[in-house]
Amino acid sequence: MRSFADAEVSVRITVFLGAPGSGKGTQAKLLSQSDRFVHLSTGDILRNAIKEGTPLGREAKTFMDKGELVPDATMIGLIKDTLSKLKPDQHVILDGFPRTVAQAEALNSNTATQVEHALLFEIVDSLLIDRLTGRRVCKQCGQPFHMKHIRPKKEGICDLCNGEVIQRSDDHEDVVKRRLEIFHSQNKGLVDYYSDKHKLKRINVDQPADSVQKILMELLK
Ligand code: AP5
């Protein structure tokens, strides 16, 4: 298993944990509008790799299309490379990593990064199905919208970059259900891992996105 031991940067990390559709990407993108935070989403990195047709993208697609996790060795190598390119002393919001205890241990073994908080986004599954099947995303910048709750100002056009707003291929109901199953099979291990380190904080995300944002700003002050 690869570790981060040879990464060369000093980076503060806040990890976002939570089910698919719990709002991790929405909140991380809002936070990264201020200069204080850098948003790193493993899902976005993988989707870009798929778009560009790289070997990583070809490997990831076979797992993502079925709602399965990409293997740990691939993800750990990817995050190690990505973190090593950051400037020292940045505060990174890590969205989508770690997803397994093996990934959390690899992140912890890197002496050049420090996980300060692990924030668990909590919400019941029945609401997540609606959030995910109703989600639309910008093809260009990845900004998430929702057909009912958070609509783009102009139909089908991204508010931020004017890109085309589309449905993600893994947001169809059968794949969403599989993603939720996988999430529940891994989440307890991660929750225990960060609880034992006194880094876990739980956030009720069954409330409007701007209310969740206020809670996060307060926690990360
Ligand atoms: P990834 O892209 O990380 O997907 P995910 O974790 O399944 O999370 P989502 O992006 O689906 O949800 P989110 O919590 O960001 O919600 P969002 O803000 O968009 O990963 C995709 C795949 O890549 C994985 O399945 C796996 O195959 C692979 N992968 C990635 N990382 C990996 C790793 N570390 N190891 C192995 N494999 C990995 O919000 C959802 C919707 O709700 C939106 O429409 C939004 O507008 C709406 N919404 C948000 N907040 C609210 C609110 N408060 N009220 C109402 N609606 C809201």
Short mmCIF file of C-alpha atoms and ligand atoms in Angstrom, two decimals:
data_model
loop_
_atom_site.label_atom_id
_atom_site.label_comp_id
_atom_site.label_asym_id
_atom_site.label_seq_id
_atom_site.Cartn_x
_atom_site.Cartn_y
_atom_site.Cartn_z
CA MET A 1 0.00 0.00 0.00
CA ARG A 2 1.37 3.43 -0.90
CA SER A 3 1.62 6.02 1.88
CA PHE A 4 2.06 9.80 1.90
CA ALA A 5 5.30 9.63 3.86
CA ASP A 6 7.36 11.31 1.15
CA ALA A 7 4.98 14.20 0.37
CA GLU A 8 6.81 17.53 0.54
CA VAL A 9 4.18 20.07 1.59
CA SER A 10 2.73 21.31 4.86
CA VAL A 11 -1.02 21.38 4.53
CA ARG A 12 -3.91 21.78 7.02
CA ILE A 13 -6.83 19.56 6.15
CA THR A 14 -10.52 19.52 6.98
CA VAL A 15 -12.09 16.26 5.85
CA PHE A 16 -15.75 16.22 4.76
CA LEU A 17 -17.38 12.86 5.51
CA GLY A 18 -20.94 11.98 4.58
CA ALA A 19 -23.17 10.10 2.23
CA PRO A 20 -23.44 10.79 -1.48
CA GLY A 21 -25.75 13.79 -1.85
CA SER A 22 -25.31 15.06 1.71
CA GLY A 23 -24.00 18.38 0.32
CA LYS A 24 -20.22 18.02 0.70
CA GLY A 25 -19.47 19.44 -2.75
CA THR A 26 -21.99 22.27 -2.44
CA GLN A 27 -20.53 23.39 0.89
CA ALA A 28 -16.90 22.96 -0.13
CA LYS A 29 -17.44 25.04 -3.25
CA LEU A 30 -19.07 27.81 -1.17
CA LEU A 31 -16.15 27.81 1.29
CA SER A 32 -13.58 27.91 -1.50
CA GLN A 33 -15.09 31.17 -2.80
CA SER A 34 -13.08 32.79 0.00
CA ASP A 35 -9.29 32.72 -0.32
CA ARG A 36 -9.00 30.85 2.99
CA PHE A 37 -9.81 27.40 1.61
CA VAL A 38 -8.80 25.19 -1.27
CA HIS A 39 -11.41 22.62 -2.35
CA LEU A 40 -10.10 19.22 -3.40
CA SER A 41 -12.74 16.77 -4.60
CA THR A 42 -11.61 13.29 -5.57
CA GLY A 43 -14.87 12.81 -7.49
CA ASP A 44 -14.15 15.96 -9.58
CA ILE A 45 -10.54 14.86 -10.18
CA LEU A 46 -11.74 11.43 -11.39
CA ARG A 47 -14.48 12.90 -13.60
CA ASN A 48 -11.90 15.24 -15.21
CA ALA A 49 -9.63 12.24 -15.81
CA ILE A 50 -12.54 10.43 -17.48
CA LYS A 51 -13.26 13.49 -19.66
CA GLU A 52 -9.61 13.63 -20.72
CA GLY A 53 -9.47 9.87 -21.38
CA THR A 54 -6.36 9.31 -19.23
CA PRO A 55 -5.40 5.82 -17.92
CA LEU A 56 -6.68 6.91 -14.46
CA GLY A 57 -9.97 8.00 -16.02
CA ARG A 58 -10.38 4.70 -17.90
CA GLU A 59 -9.74 2.72 -14.70
CA ALA A 60 -12.02 4.92 -12.55
CA LYS A 61 -14.92 4.83 -15.01
CA THR A 62 -15.33 1.06 -14.66
CA PHE A 63 -15.96 1.51 -10.91
CA MET A 64 -17.83 4.83 -10.89
CA ASP A 65 -20.42 3.78 -13.47
CA LYS A 66 -21.46 0.94 -11.12
CA GLY A 67 -21.35 3.11 -7.98
CA GLU A 68 -18.36 1.17 -6.62
CA LEU A 69 -15.26 2.66 -4.98
CA VAL A 70 -12.06 3.04 -6.98
CA PRO A 71 -9.36 0.83 -5.37
CA ASP A 72 -7.49 2.27 -2.38
CA ALA A 73 -4.03 1.99 -3.97
CA THR A 74 -5.12 4.16 -6.92
CA MET A 75 -6.84 6.75 -4.72
CA ILE A 76 -3.97 7.01 -2.23
CA GLY A 77 -1.46 7.54 -5.04
CA LEU A 78 -3.74 10.15 -6.61
CA ILE A 79 -4.17 12.15 -3.40
CA LYS A 80 -0.49 11.96 -2.58
CA ASP A 81 0.38 13.45 -5.97
CA THR A 82 -2.32 16.10 -5.67
CA LEU A 83 -1.33 17.20 -2.16
CA SER A 84 2.33 17.38 -3.11
CA LYS A 85 1.49 20.10 -5.67
CA LEU A 86 -0.12 22.44 -3.12
CA LYS A 87 1.59 25.47 -1.62
CA PRO A 88 2.65 25.10 2.04
CA ASP A 89 0.23 26.32 4.74
CA GLN A 90 -2.89 26.05 2.63
CA HIS A 91 -6.14 24.94 4.30
CA VAL A 92 -7.63 22.18 2.19
CA ILE A 93 -11.22 20.99 2.27
CA LEU A 94 -10.89 17.33 1.31
CA ASP A 95 -14.21 16.26 -0.20
CA GLY A 96 -14.57 12.55 -0.99
CA PHE A 97 -11.34 11.35 0.65
CA PRO A 98 -10.86 9.32 2.79
CA ARG A 99 -13.65 6.87 2.09
CA THR A 100 -12.08 3.84 3.77
CA VAL A 101 -10.05 3.35 6.93
CA ALA A 102 -7.05 2.38 4.77
CA GLN A 103 -7.28 5.79 3.05
CA ALA A 104 -7.61 7.57 6.43
CA GLU A 105 -4.53 5.74 7.73
CA ALA A 106 -2.53 6.68 4.63
CA LEU A 107 -3.51 10.34 5.06
CA ASN A 108 -2.57 10.18 8.75
CA SER A 109 0.83 8.69 7.96
CA ASN A 110 1.83 11.77 5.99
CA THR A 111 3.92 13.95 8.29
CA ALA A 112 3.49 16.93 5.94
CA THR A 113 -0.29 17.12 6.30
CA GLN A 114 -2.43 17.59 9.39
CA VAL A 115 -6.10 16.61 9.56
CA GLU A 116 -7.61 19.24 11.90
CA HIS A 117 -11.29 18.30 11.65
CA ALA A 118 -13.39 15.49 10.23
CA LEU A 119 -16.89 16.88 9.68
CA LEU A 120 -19.63 14.30 9.26
CA PHE A 121 -22.64 15.51 7.22
CA GLU A 122 -25.68 13.68 8.66
CA ILE A 123 -29.02 13.22 6.89
CA VAL A 124 -31.43 10.31 6.34
CA ASP A 125 -31.16 8.22 3.15
CA SER A 126 -34.73 8.91 2.01
CA LEU A 127 -33.84 12.59 1.44
CA LEU A 128 -30.61 11.68 -0.34
CA ILE A 129 -32.36 9.78 -3.12
CA ASP A 130 -34.32 12.94 -3.98
CA ARG A 131 -31.22 15.13 -3.76
CA LEU A 132 -29.18 12.87 -6.04
CA THR A 133 -31.74 11.95 -8.67
CA GLY A 134 -32.72 15.66 -8.82
CA ARG A 135 -29.14 16.89 -8.96
CA ARG A 136 -27.77 18.56 -12.07
CA VAL A 137 -24.12 19.64 -12.41
CA CYS A 138 -22.19 22.00 -14.62
CA LYS A 139 -20.31 19.98 -17.23
CA GLN A 140 -17.52 22.58 -17.20
CA CYS A 141 -16.89 23.57 -13.55
CA GLY A 142 -18.80 20.86 -11.65
CA GLN A 143 -21.06 23.31 -9.74
CA PRO A 144 -24.03 21.32 -8.37
CA PHE A 145 -27.65 22.44 -8.75
CA HIS A 146 -30.97 20.76 -7.96
CA MET A 147 -34.07 20.62 -10.13
CA LYS A 148 -36.28 21.65 -7.18
CA HIS A 149 -34.16 23.18 -4.42
CA ILE A 150 -31.23 24.99 -6.05
CA ARG A 151 -32.06 25.78 -9.69
CA PRO A 152 -29.67 27.65 -11.97
CA LYS A 153 -30.87 31.20 -12.66
CA LYS A 154 -31.07 30.41 -16.41
CA GLU A 155 -32.46 26.94 -17.26
CA GLY A 156 -29.66 24.51 -18.20
CA ILE A 157 -26.88 27.13 -17.83
CA CYS A 158 -24.36 27.32 -14.96
CA ASP A 159 -24.59 30.50 -12.84
CA LEU A 160 -20.82 30.54 -12.35
CA CYS A 161 -19.27 29.81 -15.75
CA ASN A 162 -22.17 29.60 -18.27
CA GLY A 163 -21.34 25.91 -18.85
CA GLU A 164 -23.99 23.34 -19.76
CA VAL A 165 -25.88 21.88 -16.78
CA ILE A 166 -26.33 18.09 -17.06
CA GLN A 167 -27.21 14.96 -15.01
CA ARG A 168 -24.27 12.89 -13.70
CA SER A 169 -24.21 9.32 -15.07
CA ASP A 170 -24.05 7.89 -11.51
CA ASP A 171 -27.13 9.85 -10.37
CA HIS A 172 -29.64 7.36 -11.79
CA GLU A 173 -31.64 5.68 -9.03
CA ASP A 174 -30.17 2.15 -9.27
CA VAL A 175 -26.58 3.45 -9.08
CA VAL A 176 -27.51 5.90 -6.29
CA LYS A 177 -28.81 2.99 -4.18
CA ARG A 178 -25.55 1.08 -4.67
CA ARG A 179 -23.49 4.17 -3.72
CA LEU A 180 -25.52 4.51 -0.51
CA GLU A 181 -24.97 0.81 0.35
CA ILE A 182 -21.22 1.22 -0.12
CA PHE A 183 -21.21 4.41 1.95
CA HIS A 184 -22.92 2.65 4.88
CA SER A 185 -20.54 -0.31 4.66
CA GLN A 186 -17.51 2.00 5.13
CA ASN A 187 -18.78 4.92 7.19
CA LYS A 188 -18.79 3.38 10.68
CA GLY A 189 -15.09 2.51 10.42
CA LEU A 190 -14.25 6.10 9.44
CA VAL A 191 -16.45 7.58 12.17
CA ASP A 192 -14.75 5.38 14.79
CA TYR A 193 -11.33 6.24 13.37
CA TYR A 194 -11.83 10.02 13.69
CA SER A 195 -13.80 9.78 16.97
CA ASP A 196 -10.88 7.94 18.55
CA LYS A 197 -8.63 10.82 17.46
CA HIS A 198 -11.13 13.40 18.89
CA LYS A 199 -11.46 15.03 15.48
CA LEU A 200 -15.03 14.10 14.54
CA LYS A 201 -17.83 16.68 14.53
CA ARG A 202 -21.37 15.85 13.39
CA ILE A 203 -23.44 18.34 11.42
CA ASN A 204 -27.16 18.02 10.74
CA VAL A 205 -27.40 18.87 7.03
CA ASP A 206 -31.17 18.49 6.75
CA GLN A 207 -31.51 22.26 6.51
CA PRO A 208 -31.03 24.86 3.78
CA ALA A 209 -27.56 25.09 2.24
CA ASP A 210 -26.96 28.64 3.56
CA SER A 211 -27.74 27.49 7.14
CA VAL A 212 -25.26 24.62 6.80
CA GLN A 213 -22.69 27.08 5.46
CA LYS A 214 -23.09 29.31 8.53
CA ILE A 215 -22.46 26.33 10.83
CA LEU A 216 -19.32 25.41 8.88
CA MET A 217 -17.97 28.96 8.90
CA GLU A 218 -18.42 29.05 12.66
CA LEU A 219 -16.66 25.68 13.12
CA LEU A 220 -13.76 26.60 10.85
CA LYS A 221 -13.27 30.13 12.19
P1 AP5 B 1 -18.05 11.88 -5.49
O1 AP5 B 1 -18.13 12.78 -6.63
O2 AP5 B 1 -17.21 12.22 -4.32
O3 AP5 B 1 -19.55 11.56 -5.06
P2 AP5 B 1 -20.21 11.33 -3.62
O4 AP5 B 1 -19.39 11.26 -2.40
O5 AP5 B 1 -21.01 10.14 -3.90
O6 AP5 B 1 -20.83 12.65 -3.32
P3 AP5 B 1 -21.71 13.47 -4.25
O7 AP5 B 1 -20.87 14.35 -5.12
O8 AP5 B 1 -22.69 12.58 -4.95
O9 AP5 B 1 -22.56 14.31 -3.19
P4 AP5 B 1 -22.23 15.60 -2.32
O10 AP5 B 1 -22.23 15.21 -0.89
O11 AP5 B 1 -21.03 16.33 -2.83
O12 AP5 B 1 -23.56 16.42 -2.59
P5 AP5 B 1 -23.80 17.75 -3.44
O13 AP5 B 1 -23.21 18.94 -2.76
O14 AP5 B 1 -23.46 17.55 -4.87
O15 AP5 B 1 -17.58 10.41 -5.96
C1 AP5 B 1 -18.10 9.81 -7.12
C2 AP5 B 1 -17.47 8.45 -7.31
O16 AP5 B 1 -16.04 8.59 -7.47
C3 AP5 B 1 -17.63 7.46 -6.16
O17 AP5 B 1 -18.87 6.77 -6.24
C4 AP5 B 1 -16.43 6.54 -6.38
O18 AP5 B 1 -16.68 5.63 -7.43
C5 AP5 B 1 -15.34 7.50 -6.85
N1 AP5 B 1 -14.53 8.03 -5.72
C6 AP5 B 1 -14.41 9.33 -5.35
N2 AP5 B 1 -13.60 9.43 -4.30
C7 AP5 B 1 -13.19 8.17 -3.99
C8 AP5 B 1 -12.34 7.64 -2.98
N3 AP5 B 1 -11.75 8.41 -2.06
N4 AP5 B 1 -12.14 6.30 -2.96
C9 AP5 B 1 -12.72 5.48 -3.88
N5 AP5 B 1 -13.54 5.93 -4.86
C10 AP5 B 1 -13.77 7.27 -4.90
O19 AP5 B 1 -25.40 17.87 -3.26
C11 AP5 B 1 -26.27 16.90 -3.83
C12 AP5 B 1 -27.55 17.59 -4.35
O20 AP5 B 1 -28.26 18.14 -3.25
C13 AP5 B 1 -27.27 18.76 -5.31
O21 AP5 B 1 -28.28 18.79 -6.26
C14 AP5 B 1 -27.35 20.00 -4.40
O22 AP5 B 1 -27.74 21.14 -5.16
C15 AP5 B 1 -28.42 19.56 -3.40
N6 AP5 B 1 -28.19 20.13 -2.08
C16 AP5 B 1 -27.00 20.31 -1.44
N7 AP5 B 1 -27.19 20.85 -0.22
C17 AP5 B 1 -28.54 20.95 -0.07
C18 AP5 B 1 -29.38 21.42 1.01
N8 AP5 B 1 -28.84 21.83 2.17
N9 AP5 B 1 -30.72 21.37 0.85
C19 AP5 B 1 -31.26 20.90 -0.33
N10 AP5 B 1 -30.52 20.46 -1.39
C20 AP5 B 1 -29.18 20.50 -1.25
#
